[in-house]
């Protein structure tokens, strides 16, 4: 169920293919509707809803057309598209240690970590992975020095502002999970705007866990179910795994359960991340610190995943 980068007998014989250069993101026009809004033009009120619907339809059509035109990139040797995980989760660990090893401020490590995430998003798009969930800021991280916490939140806000247009053009949907009530109001507002702007994109869903913990997720789901039971919306016998799963924060995606969890920096734990959702997830631990995690390391993790047999409790003859 987990990997420490030991050699694993290859179960799938694959013909190596020659990788192609990575193409850039494809423009979809999904972010080109705001300038047509009645906020900027004196459009008669009676026609506003028609313009909004028309521009939304055009944007959605352009998104779908652009996603259909995306070049199919050959996979690195040894990987199979048929065996690619639908959902990959990542605990991005080691930014601080990376900076310390180089005599830099912790903030420099976090900046380098953003670059690693940007590359991983691009690779997921090219290789057909549908959902990428990253642990950006845990509920426990609030106890870190205030200067580091403030920097992390400002870095996240800045990254959202600078990347949202390219993500939108690339057909990437952004979702944020976690206890957003603790975040600055400006960041809460920005998250809502980004989620709304990218909600129709289907090439990749990037789920960012901020102020998140697995225990929090289960507790908030239980509270929601208790409220519904109190109001008579559900009965005791209605409560089952399916109902709980509907109330978890990962209900924002069609594939809520990661097939593969990657943790960098050599730590061998899940650190209160997606505790319910990781029940049958394959685990891969790697020594590289997150800023050093790139294409080669991602290929290694995916190769390990594709060589495993997933039985989900059954016995294969």
PDB file of C-alpha atoms in Angstrom:
ATOM      1  CA  UNK A   1       0.000   0.000   0.000  1.00  0.00           C
ATOM      2  CA  UNK A   2       2.959   2.353   0.396  1.00  0.00           C
ATOM      3  CA  UNK A   3       6.311   2.907  -1.216  1.00  0.00           C
ATOM      4  CA  UNK A   4       9.685   3.848   0.162  1.00  0.00           C
ATOM      5  CA  UNK A   5      11.229   3.862  -3.332  1.00  0.00           C
ATOM      6  CA  UNK A   6      12.115   0.161  -3.184  1.00  0.00           C
ATOM      7  CA  UNK A   7      12.291  -1.815  -6.403  1.00  0.00           C
ATOM      8  CA  UNK A   8       8.939  -3.377  -7.267  1.00  0.00           C
ATOM      9  CA  UNK A   9       8.520  -6.151  -9.862  1.00  0.00           C
ATOM     10  CA  UNK A  10       6.915  -4.719 -12.962  1.00  0.00           C
ATOM     11  CA  UNK A  11       3.408  -6.084 -13.449  1.00  0.00           C
ATOM     12  CA  UNK A  12       2.729  -4.181 -16.662  1.00  0.00           C
ATOM     13  CA  UNK A  13       4.949  -4.535 -19.714  1.00  0.00           C
ATOM     14  CA  UNK A  14       4.874  -1.246 -21.539  1.00  0.00           C
ATOM     15  CA  UNK A  15       6.542  -0.166 -24.746  1.00  0.00           C
ATOM     16  CA  UNK A  16       8.625   2.946 -24.087  1.00  0.00           C
ATOM     17  CA  UNK A  17       7.498   5.983 -26.011  1.00  0.00           C
ATOM     18  CA  UNK A  18       9.488   9.036 -26.937  1.00  0.00           C
ATOM     19  CA  UNK A  19       8.430  12.086 -24.872  1.00  0.00           C
ATOM     20  CA  UNK A  20       7.531  15.278 -26.659  1.00  0.00           C
ATOM     21  CA  UNK A  21       8.241  18.816 -25.478  1.00  0.00           C
ATOM     22  CA  UNK A  22       5.578  20.167 -23.153  1.00  0.00           C
ATOM     23  CA  UNK A  23       3.144  22.460 -24.949  1.00  0.00           C
ATOM     24  CA  UNK A  24       1.991  25.667 -23.385  1.00  0.00           C
ATOM     25  CA  UNK A  25      -1.442  26.171 -21.971  1.00  0.00           C
ATOM     26  CA  UNK A  26      -4.167  26.668 -24.531  1.00  0.00           C
ATOM     27  CA  UNK A  27      -6.218  29.840 -24.458  1.00  0.00           C
ATOM     28  CA  UNK A  28      -9.929  29.196 -24.080  1.00  0.00           C
ATOM     29  CA  UNK A  29     -11.406  32.666 -23.718  1.00  0.00           C
ATOM     30  CA  UNK A  30     -13.186  31.603 -20.545  1.00  0.00           C
ATOM     31  CA  UNK A  31     -11.902  34.697 -18.803  1.00  0.00           C
ATOM     32  CA  UNK A  32     -13.027  37.152 -21.488  1.00  0.00           C
ATOM     33  CA  UNK A  33     -16.618  37.747 -20.376  1.00  0.00           C
ATOM     34  CA  UNK A  34     -16.216  40.280 -17.560  1.00  0.00           C
ATOM     35  CA  UNK A  35     -15.482  43.240 -19.827  1.00  0.00           C
ATOM     36  CA  UNK A  36     -18.878  42.692 -21.494  1.00  0.00           C
ATOM     37  CA  UNK A  37     -20.707  42.890 -18.194  1.00  0.00           C
ATOM     38  CA  UNK A  38     -23.272  45.620 -17.565  1.00  0.00           C
ATOM     39  CA  UNK A  39     -21.011  46.822 -14.748  1.00  0.00           C
ATOM     40  CA  UNK A  40     -18.908  48.540 -17.432  1.00  0.00           C
ATOM     41  CA  UNK A  41     -21.588  49.500 -19.946  1.00  0.00           C
ATOM     42  CA  UNK A  42     -24.933  51.232 -19.609  1.00  0.00           C
ATOM     43  CA  UNK A  43     -27.009  48.347 -20.858  1.00  0.00           C
ATOM     44  CA  UNK A  44     -30.781  48.488 -20.331  1.00  0.00           C
ATOM     45  CA  UNK A  45     -31.678  46.391 -17.317  1.00  0.00           C
ATOM     46  CA  UNK A  46     -34.133  44.252 -19.252  1.00  0.00           C
ATOM     47  CA  UNK A  47     -31.364  43.019 -21.567  1.00  0.00           C
ATOM     48  CA  UNK A  48     -28.729  42.379 -18.897  1.00  0.00           C
ATOM     49  CA  UNK A  49     -29.697  38.780 -18.232  1.00  0.00           C
ATOM     50  CA  UNK A  50     -29.675  37.987 -21.968  1.00  0.00           C
ATOM     51  CA  UNK A  51     -26.147  39.353 -22.383  1.00  0.00           C
ATOM     52  CA  UNK A  52     -24.933  37.453 -19.334  1.00  0.00           C
ATOM     53  CA  UNK A  53     -26.405  34.191 -20.620  1.00  0.00           C
ATOM     54  CA  UNK A  54     -25.037  34.739 -24.121  1.00  0.00           C
ATOM     55  CA  UNK A  55     -21.515  35.585 -23.012  1.00  0.00           C
ATOM     56  CA  UNK A  56     -21.509  32.649 -20.571  1.00  0.00           C
ATOM     57  CA  UNK A  57     -22.568  30.273 -23.346  1.00  0.00           C
ATOM     58  CA  UNK A  58     -19.844  31.601 -25.630  1.00  0.00           C
ATOM     59  CA  UNK A  59     -17.217  31.267 -22.900  1.00  0.00           C
ATOM     60  CA  UNK A  60     -18.276  27.733 -22.050  1.00  0.00           C
ATOM     61  CA  UNK A  61     -18.232  26.743 -25.719  1.00  0.00           C
ATOM     62  CA  UNK A  62     -14.736  28.187 -26.135  1.00  0.00           C
ATOM     63  CA  UNK A  63     -13.562  26.276 -23.057  1.00  0.00           C
ATOM     64  CA  UNK A  64     -14.831  22.998 -24.500  1.00  0.00           C
ATOM     65  CA  UNK A  65     -13.418  23.721 -27.955  1.00  0.00           C
ATOM     66  CA  UNK A  66      -9.994  24.610 -26.565  1.00  0.00           C
ATOM     67  CA  UNK A  67      -9.909  21.522 -24.357  1.00  0.00           C
ATOM     68  CA  UNK A  68     -10.778  19.357 -27.352  1.00  0.00           C
ATOM     69  CA  UNK A  69      -7.894  20.902 -29.311  1.00  0.00           C
ATOM     70  CA  UNK A  70      -5.277  20.227 -26.616  1.00  0.00           C
ATOM     71  CA  UNK A  71      -2.408  18.223 -28.070  1.00  0.00           C
ATOM     72  CA  UNK A  72      -2.141  14.688 -26.701  1.00  0.00           C
ATOM     73  CA  UNK A  73       1.326  14.415 -25.179  1.00  0.00           C
ATOM     74  CA  UNK A  74       3.090  11.072 -25.211  1.00  0.00           C
ATOM     75  CA  UNK A  75       3.846   9.774 -21.743  1.00  0.00           C
ATOM     76  CA  UNK A  76       7.360   9.182 -20.429  1.00  0.00           C
ATOM     77  CA  UNK A  77       8.673   5.666 -21.049  1.00  0.00           C
ATOM     78  CA  UNK A  78       7.178   3.077 -18.715  1.00  0.00           C
ATOM     79  CA  UNK A  79       3.896   4.883 -18.027  1.00  0.00           C
ATOM     80  CA  UNK A  80       0.485   3.829 -19.340  1.00  0.00           C
ATOM     81  CA  UNK A  81      -2.354   6.287 -19.875  1.00  0.00           C
ATOM     82  CA  UNK A  82      -4.879   3.532 -19.080  1.00  0.00           C
ATOM     83  CA  UNK A  83      -3.296   3.016 -15.653  1.00  0.00           C
ATOM     84  CA  UNK A  84      -2.986   6.704 -14.801  1.00  0.00           C
ATOM     85  CA  UNK A  85      -4.601   7.668 -11.467  1.00  0.00           C
ATOM     86  CA  UNK A  86      -7.664   9.867 -11.749  1.00  0.00           C
ATOM     87  CA  UNK A  87      -6.906  11.708  -8.504  1.00  0.00           C
ATOM     88  CA  UNK A  88      -3.472  12.486  -7.056  1.00  0.00           C
ATOM     89  CA  UNK A  89      -3.035  14.122  -3.640  1.00  0.00           C
ATOM     90  CA  UNK A  90       0.198  15.714  -2.452  1.00  0.00           C
ATOM     91  CA  UNK A  91       1.552  16.727   0.954  1.00  0.00           C
ATOM     92  CA  UNK A  92       3.999  19.413  -0.146  1.00  0.00           C
ATOM     93  CA  UNK A  93       6.540  19.122   2.659  1.00  0.00           C
ATOM     94  CA  UNK A  94      10.054  20.478   3.090  1.00  0.00           C
ATOM     95  CA  UNK A  95       9.979  24.112   1.942  1.00  0.00           C
ATOM     96  CA  UNK A  96      11.527  25.379   5.167  1.00  0.00           C
ATOM     97  CA  UNK A  97      14.287  22.766   5.216  1.00  0.00           C
ATOM     98  CA  UNK A  98      15.044  23.469   1.550  1.00  0.00           C
ATOM     99  CA  UNK A  99      15.575  27.141   2.358  1.00  0.00           C
ATOM    100  CA  UNK A 100      17.627  26.417   5.501  1.00  0.00           C
ATOM    101  CA  UNK A 101      19.982  24.122   3.586  1.00  0.00           C
ATOM    102  CA  UNK A 102      20.733  27.046   1.261  1.00  0.00           C
ATOM    103  CA  UNK A 103      21.055  29.696   3.944  1.00  0.00           C
ATOM    104  CA  UNK A 104      17.853  31.403   2.792  1.00  0.00           C
ATOM    105  CA  UNK A 105      14.787  32.732   4.560  1.00  0.00           C
ATOM    106  CA  UNK A 106      11.870  30.330   4.973  1.00  0.00           C
ATOM    107  CA  UNK A 107       9.864  32.505   2.620  1.00  0.00           C
ATOM    108  CA  UNK A 108      12.265  31.630  -0.213  1.00  0.00           C
ATOM    109  CA  UNK A 109      11.421  27.958   0.276  1.00  0.00           C
ATOM    110  CA  UNK A 110       7.719  28.652   0.010  1.00  0.00           C
ATOM    111  CA  UNK A 111       8.286  30.688  -3.161  1.00  0.00           C
ATOM    112  CA  UNK A 112      10.254  27.777  -4.654  1.00  0.00           C
ATOM    113  CA  UNK A 113       7.442  25.437  -3.646  1.00  0.00           C
ATOM    114  CA  UNK A 114       4.977  27.421  -5.749  1.00  0.00           C
ATOM    115  CA  UNK A 115       7.167  26.796  -8.800  1.00  0.00           C
ATOM    116  CA  UNK A 116       7.101  23.047  -8.135  1.00  0.00           C
ATOM    117  CA  UNK A 117       3.315  23.134  -7.870  1.00  0.00           C
ATOM    118  CA  UNK A 118       3.051  25.043 -11.145  1.00  0.00           C
ATOM    119  CA  UNK A 119       5.089  22.348 -12.911  1.00  0.00           C
ATOM    120  CA  UNK A 120       3.034  19.550 -11.383  1.00  0.00           C
ATOM    121  CA  UNK A 121      -0.222  21.168 -12.503  1.00  0.00           C
ATOM    122  CA  UNK A 122       1.144  21.337 -16.045  1.00  0.00           C
ATOM    123  CA  UNK A 123       2.203  17.678 -15.977  1.00  0.00           C
ATOM    124  CA  UNK A 124      -1.188  16.569 -14.659  1.00  0.00           C
ATOM    125  CA  UNK A 125      -2.859  18.386 -17.542  1.00  0.00           C
ATOM    126  CA  UNK A 126      -0.568  16.751 -20.088  1.00  0.00           C
ATOM    127  CA  UNK A 127      -0.780  13.222 -18.705  1.00  0.00           C
ATOM    128  CA  UNK A 128      -4.541  13.023 -18.194  1.00  0.00           C
ATOM    129  CA  UNK A 129      -4.806  13.200 -14.410  1.00  0.00           C
ATOM    130  CA  UNK A 130      -8.232  14.649 -13.616  1.00  0.00           C
ATOM    131  CA  UNK A 131      -7.904  15.857 -10.017  1.00  0.00           C
ATOM    132  CA  UNK A 132      -4.890  17.190  -8.095  1.00  0.00           C
ATOM    133  CA  UNK A 133      -5.360  17.944  -4.388  1.00  0.00           C
ATOM    134  CA  UNK A 134      -2.547  19.712  -2.536  1.00  0.00           C
ATOM    135  CA  UNK A 135      -2.107  20.336   1.187  1.00  0.00           C
ATOM    136  CA  UNK A 136      -1.131  24.003   1.166  1.00  0.00           C
ATOM    137  CA  UNK A 137      -1.851  25.078   4.756  1.00  0.00           C
ATOM    138  CA  UNK A 138      -3.042  22.807   7.555  1.00  0.00           C
ATOM    139  CA  UNK A 139      -5.239  23.702  10.518  1.00  0.00           C
ATOM    140  CA  UNK A 140      -2.198  23.028  12.701  1.00  0.00           C
ATOM    141  CA  UNK A 141      -0.086  25.521  10.740  1.00  0.00           C
ATOM    142  CA  UNK A 142      -1.851  28.396  12.509  1.00  0.00           C
ATOM    143  CA  UNK A 143       0.486  27.851  15.493  1.00  0.00           C
ATOM    144  CA  UNK A 144       3.559  28.741  13.397  1.00  0.00           C
ATOM    145  CA  UNK A 145       5.181  32.181  13.860  1.00  0.00           C
ATOM    146  CA  UNK A 146       2.778  34.926  12.796  1.00  0.00           C
ATOM    147  CA  UNK A 147       5.236  36.338  10.271  1.00  0.00           C
ATOM    148  CA  UNK A 148       5.371  32.964   8.465  1.00  0.00           C
ATOM    149  CA  UNK A 149       1.602  32.493   8.595  1.00  0.00           C
ATOM    150  CA  UNK A 150       1.018  35.985   7.197  1.00  0.00           C
ATOM    151  CA  UNK A 151       3.529  35.335   4.422  1.00  0.00           C
ATOM    152  CA  UNK A 152       1.938  31.984   3.489  1.00  0.00           C
ATOM    153  CA  UNK A 153      -1.535  33.494   3.261  1.00  0.00           C
ATOM    154  CA  UNK A 154      -0.301  36.473   1.252  1.00  0.00           C
ATOM    155  CA  UNK A 155       1.629  34.125  -1.037  1.00  0.00           C
ATOM    156  CA  UNK A 156      -1.502  32.066  -1.618  1.00  0.00           C
ATOM    157  CA  UNK A 157      -3.522  35.195  -2.363  1.00  0.00           C
ATOM    158  CA  UNK A 158      -0.862  36.498  -4.729  1.00  0.00           C
ATOM    159  CA  UNK A 159      -0.576  33.144  -6.493  1.00  0.00           C
ATOM    160  CA  UNK A 160      -4.343  32.993  -7.020  1.00  0.00           C
ATOM    161  CA  UNK A 161      -4.363  36.469  -8.544  1.00  0.00           C
ATOM    162  CA  UNK A 162      -1.425  35.828 -10.871  1.00  0.00           C
ATOM    163  CA  UNK A 163      -2.317  32.293 -11.954  1.00  0.00           C
ATOM    164  CA  UNK A 164      -6.098  32.407 -12.279  1.00  0.00           C
ATOM    165  CA  UNK A 165      -6.124  33.662 -15.876  1.00  0.00           C
ATOM    166  CA  UNK A 166      -3.598  31.100 -17.109  1.00  0.00           C
ATOM    167  CA  UNK A 167      -5.407  28.343 -15.224  1.00  0.00           C
ATOM    168  CA  UNK A 168      -8.688  29.436 -16.758  1.00  0.00           C
ATOM    169  CA  UNK A 169      -7.201  29.508 -20.254  1.00  0.00           C
ATOM    170  CA  UNK A 170      -5.798  26.037 -19.632  1.00  0.00           C
ATOM    171  CA  UNK A 171      -9.193  24.610 -18.658  1.00  0.00           C
ATOM    172  CA  UNK A 172      -8.274  24.212 -14.981  1.00  0.00           C
ATOM    173  CA  UNK A 173     -10.953  24.400 -12.310  1.00  0.00           C
ATOM    174  CA  UNK A 174      -9.839  25.654  -8.887  1.00  0.00           C
ATOM    175  CA  UNK A 175     -11.545  24.576  -5.665  1.00  0.00           C
ATOM    176  CA  UNK A 176     -10.507  25.431  -2.108  1.00  0.00           C
ATOM    177  CA  UNK A 177     -11.386  23.268   0.896  1.00  0.00           C
ATOM    178  CA  UNK A 178     -10.889  23.914   4.611  1.00  0.00           C
ATOM    179  CA  UNK A 179     -12.159  26.224   7.345  1.00  0.00           C
ATOM    180  CA  UNK A 180     -12.303  29.434   5.338  1.00  0.00           C
ATOM    181  CA  UNK A 181     -13.836  31.374   8.261  1.00  0.00           C
ATOM    182  CA  UNK A 182     -10.329  31.804   9.691  1.00  0.00           C
ATOM    183  CA  UNK A 183      -8.931  33.332   6.509  1.00  0.00           C
ATOM    184  CA  UNK A 184      -8.711  37.096   5.866  1.00  0.00           C
ATOM    185  CA  UNK A 185     -11.882  38.489   4.302  1.00  0.00           C
ATOM    186  CA  UNK A 186     -10.008  39.623   1.199  1.00  0.00           C
ATOM    187  CA  UNK A 187      -8.769  36.066   0.647  1.00  0.00           C
ATOM    188  CA  UNK A 188     -12.238  34.591   1.237  1.00  0.00           C
ATOM    189  CA  UNK A 189     -13.654  36.954  -1.381  1.00  0.00           C
ATOM    190  CA  UNK A 190     -10.901  36.125  -3.868  1.00  0.00           C
ATOM    191  CA  UNK A 191     -11.436  32.380  -3.398  1.00  0.00           C
ATOM    192  CA  UNK A 192     -15.141  32.744  -4.155  1.00  0.00           C
ATOM    193  CA  UNK A 193     -14.389  34.754  -7.294  1.00  0.00           C
ATOM    194  CA  UNK A 194     -11.772  32.282  -8.557  1.00  0.00           C
ATOM    195  CA  UNK A 195     -14.007  29.274  -7.914  1.00  0.00           C
ATOM    196  CA  UNK A 196     -16.858  30.954  -9.769  1.00  0.00           C
ATOM    197  CA  UNK A 197     -14.627  32.003 -12.660  1.00  0.00           C
ATOM    198  CA  UNK A 198     -13.233  28.502 -13.230  1.00  0.00           C
ATOM    199  CA  UNK A 199     -16.210  26.330 -12.265  1.00  0.00           C
ATOM    200  CA  UNK A 200     -16.964  25.217 -15.847  1.00  0.00           C
ATOM    201  CA  UNK A 201     -13.403  24.112 -16.651  1.00  0.00           C
ATOM    202  CA  UNK A 202     -12.973  20.364 -17.023  1.00  0.00           C
ATOM    203  CA  UNK A 203      -9.380  19.606 -18.062  1.00  0.00           C
ATOM    204  CA  UNK A 204      -8.058  19.413 -14.485  1.00  0.00           C
ATOM    205  CA  UNK A 205      -9.532  20.194 -11.082  1.00  0.00           C
ATOM    206  CA  UNK A 206      -6.973  21.674  -8.701  1.00  0.00           C
ATOM    207  CA  UNK A 207      -8.178  21.357  -5.099  1.00  0.00           C
ATOM    208  CA  UNK A 208      -6.198  23.435  -2.617  1.00  0.00           C
ATOM    209  CA  UNK A 209      -6.552  22.521   1.070  1.00  0.00           C
ATOM    210  CA  UNK A 210      -6.122  25.668   3.182  1.00  0.00           C
ATOM    211  CA  UNK A 211      -6.770  25.798   6.936  1.00  0.00           C
ATOM    212  CA  UNK A 212      -7.753  22.158   6.494  1.00  0.00           C
ATOM    213  CA  UNK A 213      -7.510  19.002   8.571  1.00  0.00           C
ATOM    214  CA  UNK A 214      -8.995  15.560   8.092  1.00  0.00           C
ATOM    215  CA  UNK A 215     -10.492  15.603  11.592  1.00  0.00           C
ATOM    216  CA  UNK A 216     -12.103  18.982  10.940  1.00  0.00           C
ATOM    217  CA  UNK A 217     -13.604  17.627   7.724  1.00  0.00           C
ATOM    218  CA  UNK A 218     -15.234  14.661   9.474  1.00  0.00           C
ATOM    219  CA  UNK A 219     -16.478  16.828  12.360  1.00  0.00           C
ATOM    220  CA  UNK A 220     -18.069  19.428  10.075  1.00  0.00           C
ATOM    221  CA  UNK A 221     -19.753  16.619   8.119  1.00  0.00           C
ATOM    222  CA  UNK A 222     -21.170  15.153  11.347  1.00  0.00           C
ATOM    223  CA  UNK A 223     -22.449  18.553  12.434  1.00  0.00           C
ATOM    224  CA  UNK A 224     -24.183  19.056   9.111  1.00  0.00           C
ATOM    225  CA  UNK A 225     -25.842  15.643   9.351  1.00  0.00           C
ATOM    226  CA  UNK A 226     -26.890  16.323  12.972  1.00  0.00           C
ATOM    227  CA  UNK A 227     -28.514  19.603  11.906  1.00  0.00           C
ATOM    228  CA  UNK A 228     -30.458  17.825   9.167  1.00  0.00           C
ATOM    229  CA  UNK A 229     -31.566  15.123  11.603  1.00  0.00           C
ATOM    230  CA  UNK A 230     -32.633  17.766  14.113  1.00  0.00           C
ATOM    231  CA  UNK A 231     -34.719  19.503  11.451  1.00  0.00           C
ATOM    232  CA  UNK A 232     -36.317  16.219  10.411  1.00  0.00           C
ATOM    233  CA  UNK A 233     -34.741  16.208   6.952  1.00  0.00           C
ATOM    234  CA  UNK A 234     -33.173  12.781   7.554  1.00  0.00           C
ATOM    235  CA  UNK A 235     -33.829   9.831   9.843  1.00  0.00           C
ATOM    236  CA  UNK A 236     -31.360   7.831  11.910  1.00  0.00           C
ATOM    237  CA  UNK A 237     -31.496   4.919   9.474  1.00  0.00           C
ATOM    238  CA  UNK A 238     -30.556   7.289   6.625  1.00  0.00           C
ATOM    239  CA  UNK A 239     -27.071   7.836   8.051  1.00  0.00           C
ATOM    240  CA  UNK A 240     -24.506   5.701   6.271  1.00  0.00           C
ATOM    241  CA  UNK A 241     -21.107   6.068   4.613  1.00  0.00           C
ATOM    242  CA  UNK A 242     -22.667   7.539   1.492  1.00  0.00           C
ATOM    243  CA  UNK A 243     -24.373  10.311   3.445  1.00  0.00           C
ATOM    244  CA  UNK A 244     -21.192  11.183   5.313  1.00  0.00           C
ATOM    245  CA  UNK A 245     -19.238  11.289   2.055  1.00  0.00           C
ATOM    246  CA  UNK A 246     -21.766  13.749   0.636  1.00  0.00           C
ATOM    247  CA  UNK A 247     -21.051  16.123   3.512  1.00  0.00           C
ATOM    248  CA  UNK A 248     -17.253  15.984   3.316  1.00  0.00           C
ATOM    249  CA  UNK A 249     -15.525  18.969   1.727  1.00  0.00           C
ATOM    250  CA  UNK A 250     -14.307  16.822  -1.153  1.00  0.00           C
ATOM    251  CA  UNK A 251     -17.907  16.638  -2.397  1.00  0.00           C
ATOM    252  CA  UNK A 252     -16.759  19.412  -4.742  1.00  0.00           C
ATOM    253  CA  UNK A 253     -15.296  16.822  -7.112  1.00  0.00           C
ATOM    254  CA  UNK A 254     -16.517  13.833  -9.086  1.00  0.00           C
ATOM    255  CA  UNK A 255     -13.492  11.836  -7.838  1.00  0.00           C
ATOM    256  CA  UNK A 256     -13.249  12.536  -4.081  1.00  0.00           C
ATOM    257  CA  UNK A 257     -10.933   9.643  -3.201  1.00  0.00           C
ATOM    258  CA  UNK A 258      -7.253   9.998  -4.158  1.00  0.00           C
ATOM    259  CA  UNK A 259      -5.811   7.013  -5.982  1.00  0.00           C
ATOM    260  CA  UNK A 260      -2.290   8.096  -5.051  1.00  0.00           C
ATOM    261  CA  UNK A 261      -0.904  10.187  -2.190  1.00  0.00           C
ATOM    262  CA  UNK A 262       2.605  11.589  -2.535  1.00  0.00           C
ATOM    263  CA  UNK A 263       4.498  13.015   0.435  1.00  0.00           C
ATOM    264  CA  UNK A 264       7.857  14.670   0.018  1.00  0.00           C
ATOM    265  CA  UNK A 265      10.749  15.283   2.477  1.00  0.00           C
ATOM    266  CA  UNK A 266      11.028  11.698   3.776  1.00  0.00           C
ATOM    267  CA  UNK A 267       8.333  11.977   6.455  1.00  0.00           C
ATOM    268  CA  UNK A 268       6.235   8.789   6.767  1.00  0.00           C
ATOM    269  CA  UNK A 269       2.819  10.012   7.913  1.00  0.00           C
ATOM    270  CA  UNK A 270      -0.371  11.542   6.494  1.00  0.00           C
ATOM    271  CA  UNK A 271      -0.477  14.435   9.007  1.00  0.00           C
ATOM    272  CA  UNK A 272      -4.245  14.743   9.414  1.00  0.00           C
ATOM    273  CA  UNK A 273      -4.861  15.075   5.667  1.00  0.00           C
ATOM    274  CA  UNK A 274      -7.979  13.613   3.998  1.00  0.00           C
ATOM    275  CA  UNK A 275      -8.326  10.968   6.716  1.00  0.00           C
ATOM    276  CA  UNK A 276     -11.638   9.567   5.467  1.00  0.00           C
ATOM    277  CA  UNK A 277     -10.784   9.847   1.795  1.00  0.00           C
ATOM    278  CA  UNK A 278      -7.415   8.043   2.051  1.00  0.00           C
ATOM    279  CA  UNK A 279      -8.933   4.715   3.163  1.00  0.00           C
ATOM    280  CA  UNK A 280      -7.739   2.834   0.048  1.00  0.00           C
ATOM    281  CA  UNK A 281      -5.244   5.303  -1.354  1.00  0.00           C
ATOM    282  CA  UNK A 282      -1.813   4.092  -2.480  1.00  0.00           C
ATOM    283  CA  UNK A 283       0.942   5.879  -0.554  1.00  0.00           C
ATOM    284  CA  UNK A 284       4.289   7.034  -1.932  1.00  0.00           C
ATOM    285  CA  UNK A 285       6.963   8.649   0.239  1.00  0.00           C
ATOM    286  CA  UNK A 286      10.051  10.276  -1.244  1.00  0.00           C
ATOM    287  CA  UNK A 287      13.136  11.879   0.296  1.00  0.00           C
ATOM    288  CA  UNK A 288      13.261  14.935  -1.983  1.00  0.00           C
ATOM    289  CA  UNK A 289      12.054  18.178  -0.453  1.00  0.00           C
ATOM    290  CA  UNK A 290       9.043  19.716  -2.179  1.00  0.00           C
ATOM    291  CA  UNK A 291      10.934  22.459  -4.094  1.00  0.00           C
ATOM    292  CA  UNK A 292      13.167  19.708  -5.546  1.00  0.00           C
ATOM    293  CA  UNK A 293      10.204  17.581  -6.636  1.00  0.00           C
ATOM    294  CA  UNK A 294       9.895  17.709 -10.411  1.00  0.00           C
ATOM    295  CA  UNK A 295       9.072  15.658 -13.474  1.00  0.00           C
ATOM    296  CA  UNK A 296      11.496  12.806 -12.746  1.00  0.00           C
ATOM    297  CA  UNK A 297      10.189  12.366  -9.204  1.00  0.00           C
ATOM    298  CA  UNK A 298       6.584  12.492 -10.404  1.00  0.00           C
ATOM    299  CA  UNK A 299       7.321   9.818 -13.005  1.00  0.00           C
ATOM    300  CA  UNK A 300       8.868   7.679 -10.273  1.00  0.00           C
ATOM    301  CA  UNK A 301       5.752   7.995  -8.101  1.00  0.00           C
ATOM    302  CA  UNK A 302       3.412   7.212 -10.994  1.00  0.00           C
ATOM    303  CA  UNK A 303       5.522   4.248 -12.079  1.00  0.00           C
ATOM    304  CA  UNK A 304       5.361   2.816  -8.565  1.00  0.00           C
ATOM    305  CA  UNK A 305       1.585   3.320  -8.539  1.00  0.00           C
ATOM    306  CA  UNK A 306       1.083   1.626 -11.909  1.00  0.00           C
ATOM    307  CA  UNK A 307       3.041  -1.432 -10.795  1.00  0.00           C
ATOM    308  CA  UNK A 308       0.737  -2.143  -7.857  1.00  0.00           C
ATOM    309  CA  UNK A 309      -2.348  -4.350  -7.653  1.00  0.00           C
ATOM    310  CA  UNK A 310      -5.274  -2.559  -6.009  1.00  0.00           C
ATOM    311  CA  UNK A 311      -7.590  -5.146  -4.409  1.00  0.00           C
ATOM    312  CA  UNK A 312      -9.775  -2.991  -2.117  1.00  0.00           C
ATOM    313  CA  UNK A 313     -10.074  -5.882   0.341  1.00  0.00           C
ATOM    314  CA  UNK A 314     -10.803  -8.555  -2.286  1.00  0.00           C
ATOM    315  CA  UNK A 315      -8.558 -11.491  -3.180  1.00  0.00           C
ATOM    316  CA  UNK A 316      -7.309 -11.844  -6.744  1.00  0.00           C
ATOM    317  CA  UNK A 317      -6.662 -15.392  -7.928  1.00  0.00           C
TER     318      UNK A 317
END
